[in-house]
Amino acid sequence: MSMRGRVLVPLMAIVCGSLPATAADELLLRWAAGNERGVYGYIIYRAETAEGPFLRLNSAVVRVEDGEPDGDVRRYRYADTTVEDGVEYFYVIDVVGVNARRKRLPGMISKRHQADD
Amino acid sequence: MTCFRFPSSRAAVLAALASLAVAGGVPAADGGALRIDPVETPVELYQFGIVTGQFTVHNDGEAPVRIVSVKPRRGRGDGSAEPEVVPPGGSAVVSVRRAVEYHLGLIRYGFVIATDETDRPTYIARLPTFVQSAYQPETQSVDFGPVTAGTRPEVEFEVTSTDVEALRVVELKSAPDWLDVEWDPALDADDPQRVRLRARLKDAAPRGTLFGYIHLRTDFAAQPDLVVAVEGTVFGEHLAEPFPLMFGGLHENTAKTIALKVWRRDGQAPELAKAVSSDPAVTVEAGECADDCLGLDVTLQAGAPRSFRGRIVLEFTGSEETLDVPFDAMIVSEGTALEDLGVLDRDVEFDDVLLPVSDQDAQREDDR
């Protein structure tokens, strides 16, 4: 019998908003997660339509150790530096267990990049 | 949901990268002059790749130490030291390589550093490594289940990679000789990151429990190797239930009996001629069954803690066919808590049942 390994799904919230723009060619993703036992890190994917296909952005996993502890959660950020002006992007995130299993987190982030925001 | 641009994320990224720097050294081990700076940040790579790493080794002793050899504790690989002779108060850089093969997840690979020190001839340097798969599911398997001999059941399965824009399977490197494997070489129009494949048992597939691997090559250069496990059980004129025999977990010095029933396809009750177990701890005696079947009691006398598997080969009067019945068991110490999960479907998410991954896997080492 083949059984899928376990990846605990973190309690996660995508935190969105806006910051003063000084880097016109970047989009910043921020998220927070708790209950990360068994989690190795996160992989971010991007598509240009909500239906995909989504393609992995970060070759190096955003590791749990990269997060900033904040009470019961850790806060993460990832800067997409390959955006083009006027293009709407869609992002999803996988949580990756220490057993290397990936699990898609609920929620999708969309943003149309505008250099003059 | 909206997000925003960030003013100076490069600085933040650089700061984060800086935080990943290798931590400081550890005190010299007992009886040895060398001190190895531990590597804290895992090396990330894809499955079937070759992990490489470097360690800084300090000589805290008063005499030069020659590093005679560097090699992985297990598996294929090698290593070297520069310089090979570490002067007192000096240091050397030890470079290592190791093939990760089938491993997956967070692993600490051990490397043996052999020296000319008489009181401490070897040191172990550990390289934390995160081995990931480019494919989902990460461990692919095809299960034919119980199959009637002579039929050609087919199972469709698919592999996806979200690490590439489009995925193609370009070669079947190997497969069990009882299996045919096919796929459409064209990209999937609906999802170019997905490849659909078909596995079909051949007419001449042997009877009994089958297990093997399909080795495929894809066009994803970072991980061209794609391995799919395949299993099934081919029954001939005899059928058995339960199949296989899973004793599960037992405490040492206890016994467990499973009632095995065997039928013939023609409705006649099989007559047992001989039963041979591959393990002396597992024995077979006559059991009860209805008129049209053969009942056997298969008993495991659990001795010392161990995990094992084997098979019982049944021979029948008037038949040239033998029936191989696999079994497996794990014998644990008396005080070990046992929890019976029952029979799990392969797709069951049992997050609420198993121990957390961190307990099981974070401590994994290649020498376990």
Short mmCIF file of C-alpha atoms in Angstrom, two decimals:
data_model
loop_
_atom_site.label_atom_id
_atom_site.label_comp_id
_atom_site.label_asym_id
_atom_site.label_seq_id
_atom_site.Cartn_x
_atom_site.Cartn_y
_atom_site.Cartn_z
CA MET A 1 0.00 0.00 0.00
CA SER A 2 1.27 3.41 -0.86
CA MET A 3 0.44 6.08 1.61
CA ARG A 4 0.93 9.75 1.28
CA GLY A 5 3.14 11.37 3.85
CA ARG A 6 1.93 13.95 6.17
CA VAL A 7 2.21 17.65 5.80
CA LEU A 8 0.56 19.70 8.46
CA VAL A 9 -1.30 22.59 6.96
CA PRO A 10 -0.28 25.78 8.65
CA LEU A 11 -2.82 28.23 9.79
CA MET A 12 -2.17 30.84 7.22
CA ALA A 13 -3.29 34.27 6.28
CA ILE A 14 -2.20 36.19 3.26
CA VAL A 15 -1.60 39.72 4.40
CA CYS A 16 -2.18 42.26 1.71
CA GLY A 17 -2.00 45.97 1.51
CA SER A 18 0.31 48.46 0.00
CA LEU A 19 3.55 50.10 0.87
CA PRO A 20 5.16 53.20 -0.53
CA ALA A 21 6.58 52.21 -3.85
CA THR A 22 10.26 52.69 -4.37
CA ALA A 23 11.04 49.60 -6.40
CA ALA A 24 8.90 49.76 -9.46
CA ASP A 25 9.74 46.32 -10.74
CA GLU A 26 8.76 44.24 -7.73
CA LEU A 27 5.70 42.76 -6.12
CA LEU A 28 5.88 41.75 -2.53
CA LEU A 29 3.96 38.82 -1.13
CA ARG A 30 3.50 38.55 2.58
CA TRP A 31 1.95 35.78 4.58
CA ALA A 32 1.80 34.53 8.11
CA ALA A 33 1.59 30.98 9.35
CA GLY A 34 1.19 29.14 12.61
CA ASN A 35 1.11 25.48 13.53
CA GLU A 36 4.14 24.78 11.38
CA ARG A 37 5.26 21.55 12.95
CA GLY A 38 6.65 19.34 10.21
CA VAL A 39 6.88 22.21 7.76
CA TYR A 40 10.13 22.80 5.90
CA GLY A 41 9.06 25.90 4.01
CA TYR A 42 7.06 27.42 1.20
CA ILE A 43 7.10 27.49 -2.59
CA ILE A 44 5.50 30.35 -4.49
CA TYR A 45 3.93 29.94 -7.91
CA ARG A 46 2.76 32.53 -10.39
CA ALA A 47 0.42 32.54 -13.35
CA GLU A 48 -1.00 35.15 -15.64
CA THR A 49 -4.50 33.76 -15.43
CA ALA A 50 -6.41 32.49 -12.43
CA GLU A 51 -6.64 29.07 -14.05
CA GLY A 52 -2.90 28.76 -14.48
CA PRO A 53 -0.65 27.14 -15.35
CA PHE A 54 1.21 28.20 -12.24
CA LEU A 55 4.98 28.08 -12.42
CA ARG A 56 7.33 27.90 -9.50
CA LEU A 57 9.09 31.18 -8.76
CA ASN A 58 11.55 30.47 -5.95
CA SER A 59 14.20 27.91 -6.71
CA ALA A 60 15.25 27.99 -3.07
CA VAL A 61 12.44 27.15 -0.70
CA VAL A 62 11.35 29.94 1.65
CA ARG A 63 12.33 28.12 4.80
CA VAL A 64 10.56 28.30 8.12
CA GLU A 65 13.76 29.74 9.52
CA ASP A 66 13.37 32.64 7.10
CA GLY A 67 10.16 33.72 8.79
CA GLU A 68 10.01 36.38 11.44
CA PRO A 69 8.48 35.14 14.70
CA ASP A 70 5.48 37.20 15.77
CA GLY A 71 3.65 35.73 18.73
CA ASP A 72 2.09 32.44 17.70
CA VAL A 73 2.88 32.87 14.03
CA ARG A 74 5.77 33.53 11.72
CA ARG A 75 5.63 36.23 9.11
CA TYR A 76 7.11 35.76 5.67
CA ARG A 77 7.72 37.89 2.65
CA TYR A 78 8.75 37.12 -0.87
CA ALA A 79 9.56 39.68 -3.53
CA ASP A 80 8.73 38.82 -7.10
CA THR A 81 11.32 40.77 -9.05
CA THR A 82 10.33 39.52 -12.47
CA VAL A 83 7.09 41.43 -12.93
CA GLU A 84 6.20 43.52 -15.93
CA ASP A 85 4.29 46.74 -15.85
CA GLY A 86 0.57 46.44 -16.49
CA VAL A 87 0.44 42.68 -16.22
CA GLU A 88 -1.93 41.05 -13.75
CA TYR A 89 -0.37 38.16 -11.86
CA PHE A 90 -1.89 35.39 -9.80
CA TYR A 91 0.01 33.73 -6.99
CA VAL A 92 -0.50 30.55 -5.01
CA ILE A 93 1.68 29.02 -2.31
CA ASP A 94 2.55 25.44 -1.45
CA VAL A 95 3.58 24.41 2.01
CA VAL A 96 6.41 21.88 1.88
CA GLY A 97 6.86 19.33 4.62
CA VAL A 98 10.19 18.05 5.86
CA ASN A 99 9.23 14.91 3.94
CA ALA A 100 9.24 17.05 0.75
CA ARG A 101 5.51 16.65 0.18
CA ARG A 102 3.87 19.76 -1.14
CA LYS A 103 0.37 20.87 -0.32
CA ARG A 104 -1.38 23.80 -1.91
CA LEU A 105 -2.57 26.40 0.56
CA PRO A 106 -6.03 27.81 0.05
CA GLY A 107 -6.32 31.25 -1.42
CA MET A 108 -4.91 33.05 -4.38
CA ILE A 109 -3.37 36.45 -4.57
CA SER A 110 -3.87 38.62 -7.62
CA LYS A 111 -2.20 41.87 -8.46
CA ARG A 112 -1.85 44.00 -11.53
CA HIS A 113 1.58 45.51 -11.41
CA GLN A 114 1.70 49.23 -12.10
CA ALA A 115 4.98 51.04 -11.89
CA ASP A 116 3.36 54.34 -10.97
CA ASP A 117 1.38 53.09 -7.98
CA MET B 1 -7.52 40.16 -2.51
CA THR B 2 -4.83 42.65 -3.29
CA CYS B 3 -1.17 42.90 -2.61
CA PHE B 4 1.36 45.59 -2.88
CA ARG B 5 4.74 46.52 -4.05
CA PHE B 6 7.56 46.68 -1.61
CA PRO B 7 9.98 49.59 -1.46
CA SER B 8 13.29 47.89 -0.84
CA SER B 9 12.79 44.19 -0.88
CA ARG B 10 16.28 43.53 -2.15
CA ALA B 11 17.65 44.75 1.13
CA ALA B 12 15.26 42.48 2.97
CA VAL B 13 16.24 39.54 0.83
CA LEU B 14 19.91 40.22 1.41
CA ALA B 15 19.29 40.42 5.13
CA ALA B 16 17.45 37.13 5.02
CA LEU B 17 20.24 35.51 3.06
CA ALA B 18 22.74 36.81 5.54
CA SER B 19 20.78 35.16 8.33
CA LEU B 20 21.24 31.83 6.58
CA ALA B 21 24.96 31.97 7.07
CA VAL B 22 26.62 28.92 8.50
CA ALA B 23 26.69 28.90 12.26
CA GLY B 24 29.86 28.79 14.29
CA GLY B 25 31.92 25.76 15.14
CA VAL B 26 31.48 23.17 17.81
CA PRO B 27 34.05 22.14 20.37
CA ALA B 28 36.52 19.49 19.40
CA ALA B 29 35.24 15.99 19.91
CA ASP B 30 36.64 13.85 22.70
CA GLY B 31 40.04 12.51 21.94
CA GLY B 32 40.56 14.34 18.70
CA ALA B 33 42.33 17.44 17.56
CA LEU B 34 39.97 18.33 14.76
CA ARG B 35 36.92 20.52 15.12
CA ILE B 36 34.34 20.61 12.34
CA ASP B 37 32.21 23.67 11.77
CA PRO B 38 28.65 22.41 11.51
CA VAL B 39 26.60 23.23 8.44
CA GLU B 40 23.19 24.45 9.57
CA THR B 41 21.48 25.44 6.33
CA PRO B 42 20.30 22.48 4.28
CA VAL B 43 21.58 22.09 0.75
CA GLU B 44 18.53 21.92 -1.50
CA LEU B 45 18.45 19.78 -4.60
CA TYR B 46 16.21 17.54 -6.63
CA GLN B 47 15.88 13.81 -6.22
CA PHE B 48 18.50 11.63 -7.96
CA GLY B 49 20.92 14.54 -8.03
CA ILE B 50 24.32 14.77 -6.41
CA VAL B 51 24.57 16.84 -3.26
CA THR B 52 27.77 18.74 -2.69
CA GLY B 53 28.97 20.56 0.37
CA GLN B 54 31.96 21.89 2.21
CA PHE B 55 33.05 21.78 5.80
CA THR B 56 35.70 23.84 7.51
CA VAL B 57 37.88 21.69 9.75
CA HIS B 58 40.11 23.23 12.41
CA ASN B 59 43.09 21.65 14.10
CA ASP B 60 42.94 22.58 17.78
CA GLY B 61 45.79 20.21 18.66
CA GLU B 62 49.49 20.69 18.86
CA ALA B 63 50.54 18.39 16.03
CA PRO B 64 49.73 18.34 12.32
CA VAL B 65 46.83 16.09 11.34
CA ARG B 66 46.69 14.42 7.96
CA ILE B 67 43.26 13.82 6.49
CA VAL B 68 43.68 10.43 4.90
CA SER B 69 40.31 10.07 3.20
CA VAL B 70 36.83 11.54 2.98
CA LYS B 71 33.87 9.42 1.91
CA PRO B 72 30.16 9.11 2.59
CA ARG B 73 29.08 6.78 5.37
CA ARG B 74 26.69 5.12 2.95
CA GLY B 75 25.89 5.42 -0.71
CA ARG B 76 27.93 6.60 -3.63
CA GLY B 77 30.15 9.62 -3.31
CA ASP B 78 33.56 10.93 -2.48
CA GLY B 79 35.37 13.80 -0.84
CA SER B 80 38.66 15.57 -0.48
CA ALA B 81 40.49 17.93 1.87
CA GLU B 82 42.50 20.99 1.03
CA PRO B 83 45.11 21.00 2.43
CA GLU B 84 45.35 17.34 3.34
CA VAL B 85 47.66 18.12 6.26
CA VAL B 86 46.10 20.52 8.76
CA PRO B 87 48.74 22.35 10.79
CA PRO B 88 48.21 23.10 14.48
CA GLY B 89 45.96 26.13 14.75
CA GLY B 90 45.19 25.87 11.06
CA SER B 91 42.20 24.74 9.10
CA ALA B 92 41.24 22.84 5.96
CA VAL B 93 38.24 22.78 3.69
CA VAL B 94 36.67 19.38 3.22
CA SER B 95 34.58 19.02 0.08
CA VAL B 96 32.07 16.20 -0.23
CA ARG B 97 29.73 14.74 -2.84
CA ARG B 98 27.05 12.11 -2.56
CA ALA B 99 24.33 10.74 -4.80
CA VAL B 100 20.94 11.17 -3.12
CA GLU B 101 19.18 8.51 -5.21
CA TYR B 102 15.70 7.68 -3.91
CA HIS B 103 15.82 9.78 -0.77
CA LEU B 104 13.25 12.48 -0.30
CA GLY B 105 12.92 15.12 2.38
CA LEU B 106 15.20 16.52 5.03
CA ILE B 107 18.17 14.24 5.60
CA ARG B 108 21.56 14.61 7.21
CA TYR B 109 24.13 12.79 5.14
CA GLY B 110 27.13 11.56 7.08
CA PHE B 111 30.66 11.71 5.75
CA VAL B 112 33.59 9.93 7.32
CA ILE B 113 36.74 11.98 7.64
CA ALA B 114 39.62 9.59 8.32
CA THR B 115 42.84 10.96 9.79
CA ASP B 116 46.24 9.71 10.88
CA GLU B 117 45.44 10.44 14.53
CA THR B 118 45.98 7.33 16.59
CA ASP B 119 43.46 8.18 19.30
CA ARG B 120 40.73 9.50 17.00
CA PRO B 121 41.09 8.03 13.52
CA THR B 122 37.67 9.10 12.19
CA TYR B 123 35.25 11.99 12.44
CA ILE B 124 31.71 12.28 11.13
CA ALA B 125 30.65 15.44 9.32
CA ARG B 126 26.95 15.81 8.65
CA LEU B 127 25.53 17.68 5.72
CA PRO B 128 21.88 18.69 6.11
CA THR B 129 20.19 18.18 2.78
CA PHE B 130 16.68 18.83 1.57
CA VAL B 131 15.85 16.51 -1.30
CA GLN B 132 12.76 17.51 -3.22
CA SER B 133 10.92 16.08 -6.17
CA ALA B 134 10.09 18.07 -9.26
CA TYR B 135 6.99 15.96 -9.69
CA GLN B 136 3.65 15.63 -8.02
CA PRO B 137 2.75 13.32 -6.52
CA GLU B 138 6.21 13.19 -5.06
CA THR B 139 6.12 9.43 -4.71
CA GLN B 140 4.15 8.05 -7.60
CA SER B 141 2.79 4.53 -7.53
CA VAL B 142 0.54 2.37 -9.66
CA ASP B 143 -1.42 -0.40 -7.99
CA PHE B 144 -3.19 -2.99 -10.13
CA GLY B 145 -4.67 -4.65 -7.06
CA PRO B 146 -5.79 -8.27 -7.44
CA VAL B 147 -5.63 -9.41 -11.06
CA THR B 148 -6.76 -12.58 -12.81
CA ALA B 149 -3.94 -14.30 -14.67
CA GLY B 150 -4.14 -13.90 -18.42
CA THR B 151 -6.03 -10.62 -18.35
CA ARG B 152 -4.39 -7.38 -19.34
CA PRO B 153 -5.60 -4.74 -16.92
CA GLU B 154 -4.56 -1.18 -17.61
CA VAL B 155 -4.04 1.63 -15.13
CA GLU B 156 -3.84 5.26 -16.12
CA PHE B 157 -1.82 7.63 -14.05
CA GLU B 158 -0.52 11.12 -14.42
CA VAL B 159 2.49 13.09 -13.33
CA THR B 160 2.60 16.84 -12.96
CA SER B 161 5.42 19.27 -12.47
CA THR B 162 4.74 22.83 -11.46
CA ASP B 163 8.45 23.51 -11.58
CA VAL B 164 8.43 23.72 -15.38
CA GLU B 165 6.17 25.40 -17.91
CA ALA B 166 5.70 22.20 -19.89
CA LEU B 167 6.58 18.60 -19.15
CA ARG B 168 7.34 15.81 -21.57
CA VAL B 169 8.31 12.21 -20.98
CA VAL B 170 11.02 11.48 -23.52
CA GLU B 171 12.17 7.95 -22.73
CA LEU B 172 11.24 4.76 -20.96
CA LYS B 173 14.54 3.81 -19.36
CA SER B 174 13.35 0.59 -17.81
CA ALA B 175 10.27 -1.24 -16.59
CA PRO B 176 9.49 -4.70 -15.26
CA ASP B 177 9.38 -7.26 -18.05
CA TRP B 178 5.76 -8.00 -17.18
CA LEU B 179 4.63 -4.46 -17.89
CA ASP B 180 3.95 -2.24 -20.89
CA VAL B 181 4.12 1.53 -20.47
CA GLU B 182 2.77 4.08 -22.92
CA TRP B 183 2.22 7.81 -23.06
CA ASP B 184 1.36 10.51 -25.53
CA PRO B 185 4.54 12.33 -26.53
CA ALA B 186 2.60 15.48 -27.38
CA LEU B 187 2.01 18.12 -24.75
CA ASP B 188 -1.27 17.91 -22.90
CA ALA B 189 -3.40 20.64 -24.46
CA ASP B 190 -5.39 21.17 -21.27
CA ASP B 191 -2.42 21.19 -18.93
CA PRO B 192 1.08 21.26 -20.41
CA GLN B 193 2.57 20.61 -16.98
CA ARG B 194 0.86 17.21 -16.86
CA VAL B 195 1.72 13.92 -18.53
CA ARG B 196 -0.76 11.08 -18.68
CA LEU B 197 0.62 7.56 -18.87
CA ARG B 198 -0.79 4.08 -19.12
CA ALA B 199 0.62 0.93 -17.58
CA ARG B 200 -0.68 -2.45 -18.72
CA LEU B 201 0.16 -5.91 -17.46
CA LYS B 202 1.37 -8.32 -20.11
CA ASP B 203 -0.33 -11.63 -20.81
CA ALA B 204 2.68 -13.44 -19.45
CA ALA B 205 2.79 -11.59 -16.16
CA PRO B 206 3.87 -14.09 -13.50
CA ARG B 207 1.47 -15.15 -10.79
CA GLY B 208 1.85 -13.90 -7.29
CA THR B 209 2.77 -10.53 -5.89
CA LEU B 210 4.42 -8.24 -8.38
CA PHE B 211 6.46 -5.20 -7.55
CA GLY B 212 8.83 -3.11 -9.57
CA TYR B 213 9.73 0.32 -10.79
CA ILE B 214 9.12 2.23 -13.96
CA HIS B 215 12.07 4.47 -14.76
CA LEU B 216 11.23 7.33 -17.07
CA ARG B 217 13.22 10.25 -18.38
CA THR B 218 11.62 13.63 -18.80
CA ASP B 219 12.79 16.82 -20.45
CA PHE B 220 13.15 18.60 -17.10
CA ALA B 221 16.92 18.95 -16.90
CA ALA B 222 17.06 19.55 -13.15
CA GLN B 223 15.45 16.19 -12.44
CA PRO B 224 15.16 14.09 -15.57
CA ASP B 225 14.61 10.88 -13.63
CA LEU B 226 11.05 10.00 -12.82
CA VAL B 227 10.45 6.77 -10.94
CA VAL B 228 7.05 5.18 -10.49
CA ALA B 229 6.49 2.19 -8.25
CA VAL B 230 4.14 -0.45 -9.61
CA GLU B 231 2.54 -3.34 -7.81
CA GLY B 232 -0.19 -5.89 -8.15
CA THR B 233 -1.14 -9.45 -7.40
CA VAL B 234 -1.87 -11.96 -10.13
CA PHE B 235 -4.01 -14.89 -9.12
CA GLY B 236 -4.27 -18.09 -11.11
CA GLU B 237 -6.64 -20.91 -10.27
CA HIS B 238 -6.30 -20.26 -6.55
CA LEU B 239 -7.48 -17.21 -4.64
CA ALA B 240 -6.60 -16.26 -1.09
CA GLU B 241 -8.12 -13.94 1.48
CA PRO B 242 -6.73 -11.95 3.23
CA PHE B 243 -3.92 -11.20 0.84
CA PRO B 244 -1.25 -10.29 1.80
CA LEU B 245 -1.10 -11.27 5.47
CA MET B 246 -0.38 -8.20 7.55
CA PHE B 247 0.31 -9.01 11.15
CA GLY B 248 0.84 -5.35 11.93
CA GLY B 249 2.54 -4.44 15.17
CA LEU B 250 3.02 -7.04 17.89
CA HIS B 251 4.68 -6.88 21.26
CA GLU B 252 7.65 -9.15 21.71
CA ASN B 253 6.98 -12.62 23.06
CA THR B 254 3.35 -12.59 21.99
CA ALA B 255 1.57 -14.47 19.23
CA LYS B 256 -1.00 -13.59 16.61
CA THR B 257 -2.95 -15.89 14.31
CA ILE B 258 -4.58 -14.89 11.04
CA ALA B 259 -7.19 -17.14 9.45
CA LEU B 260 -6.31 -17.60 5.78
CA LYS B 261 -8.86 -18.92 3.33
CA VAL B 262 -8.04 -20.34 -0.09
CA TRP B 263 -10.48 -21.08 -2.91
CA ARG B 264 -10.27 -22.54 -6.38
CA ARG B 265 -11.88 -20.77 -9.30
CA ASP B 266 -13.62 -24.01 -10.37
CA GLY B 267 -15.47 -24.19 -7.04
CA GLN B 268 -13.61 -27.24 -5.80
CA ALA B 269 -12.03 -27.06 -2.37
CA PRO B 270 -8.24 -26.96 -2.64
CA GLU B 271 -6.32 -29.68 -0.89
CA LEU B 272 -3.10 -28.54 0.72
CA ALA B 273 -0.05 -30.59 -0.14
CA LYS B 274 2.63 -28.48 1.43
CA ALA B 275 3.10 -25.12 3.14
CA VAL B 276 6.55 -23.59 3.42
CA SER B 277 7.21 -20.40 5.33
CA SER B 278 10.25 -18.23 4.64
CA ASP B 279 10.53 -17.36 8.32
CA PRO B 280 10.52 -19.91 11.15
CA ALA B 281 8.51 -17.52 13.33
CA VAL B 282 5.54 -17.91 10.99
CA THR B 283 3.87 -21.32 10.95
CA VAL B 284 0.86 -22.78 9.18
CA GLU B 285 -1.71 -25.17 10.59
CA ALA B 286 -5.05 -26.47 9.39
CA GLY B 287 -7.91 -24.12 10.12
CA GLU B 288 -11.62 -23.91 9.50
CA CYS B 289 -13.44 -22.96 6.37
CA ALA B 290 -16.59 -23.77 4.42
CA ASP B 291 -16.83 -26.87 2.22
CA ASP B 292 -15.59 -25.13 -0.88
CA CYS B 293 -12.47 -23.61 0.60
CA LEU B 294 -9.30 -24.43 2.45
CA GLY B 295 -8.85 -22.92 5.90
CA LEU B 296 -5.39 -22.29 7.32
CA ASP B 297 -4.28 -20.70 10.56
CA VAL B 298 -1.11 -18.71 10.06
CA THR B 299 0.57 -17.90 13.37
CA LEU B 300 3.38 -15.52 14.14
CA GLN B 301 5.32 -16.20 17.32
CA ALA B 302 6.83 -12.81 18.00
CA GLY B 303 10.33 -13.01 19.40
CA ALA B 304 12.77 -10.14 19.70
CA PRO B 305 11.83 -6.72 18.28
CA ARG B 306 12.34 -6.54 14.53
CA SER B 307 10.55 -5.58 11.35
CA PHE B 308 10.35 -8.26 8.73
CA ARG B 309 8.48 -9.63 5.77
CA GLY B 310 8.38 -12.95 4.03
CA ARG B 311 6.11 -15.35 2.26
CA ILE B 312 4.33 -18.63 2.60
CA VAL B 313 4.41 -20.87 -0.44
CA LEU B 314 1.38 -23.16 -0.67
CA GLU B 315 1.36 -26.25 -2.85
CA PHE B 316 -1.83 -28.10 -3.66
CA THR B 317 -2.63 -31.69 -4.45
CA GLY B 318 -3.42 -32.20 -8.10
CA SER B 319 -2.22 -28.78 -9.15
CA GLU B 320 1.08 -27.54 -10.48
CA GLU B 321 0.28 -24.03 -9.36
CA THR B 322 1.78 -22.68 -6.17
CA LEU B 323 0.39 -19.73 -4.28
CA ASP B 324 2.80 -17.26 -2.71
CA VAL B 325 1.23 -15.45 0.21
CA PRO B 326 3.34 -12.52 1.42
CA PHE B 327 3.32 -11.46 5.04
CA ASP B 328 4.82 -8.65 7.07
CA ALA B 329 5.03 -7.71 10.71
CA MET B 330 6.74 -5.40 13.13
CA ILE B 331 7.64 -6.74 16.55
CA VAL B 332 8.13 -4.02 19.14
CA SER B 333 9.28 -3.87 22.73
CA GLU B 334 6.85 -4.64 25.49
CA GLY B 335 6.34 -1.04 26.57
CA THR B 336 5.77 0.36 23.10
CA ALA B 337 2.32 1.81 22.53
CA LEU B 338 0.56 0.32 19.51
CA GLU B 339 -2.23 1.96 17.59
CA ASP B 340 -4.02 0.00 14.90
CA LEU B 341 -4.87 2.27 11.98
CA GLY B 342 -6.68 -0.46 10.10
CA VAL B 343 -6.53 -0.61 6.33
CA LEU B 344 -5.91 2.81 4.88
CA ASP B 345 -6.79 3.95 1.44
CA ARG B 346 -3.79 5.23 -0.46
CA ASP B 347 -5.30 8.70 -0.72
CA VAL B 348 -6.34 9.03 2.89
CA GLU B 349 -4.96 12.06 4.63
CA PHE B 350 -4.22 10.79 8.07
CA ASP B 351 -2.97 13.99 9.60
CA ASP B 352 -4.90 13.37 12.78
CA VAL B 353 -3.59 9.87 13.26
CA LEU B 354 0.10 9.70 12.66
CA LEU B 355 2.82 11.27 14.66
CA PRO B 356 3.87 14.62 13.26
CA VAL B 357 6.38 14.49 10.51
CA SER B 358 8.85 16.42 12.56
CA ASP B 359 9.06 13.58 15.02
CA GLN B 360 9.56 10.99 12.34
CA ASP B 361 11.60 12.66 9.71
CA ALA B 362 13.53 15.51 11.27
CA GLN B 363 15.62 12.97 13.08
CA ARG B 364 16.18 10.88 10.00
CA GLU B 365 19.72 10.18 9.12
CA ASP B 366 21.09 8.14 6.33
CA ASP B 367 22.57 5.69 8.78
CA ARG B 368 19.21 4.70 10.23
#
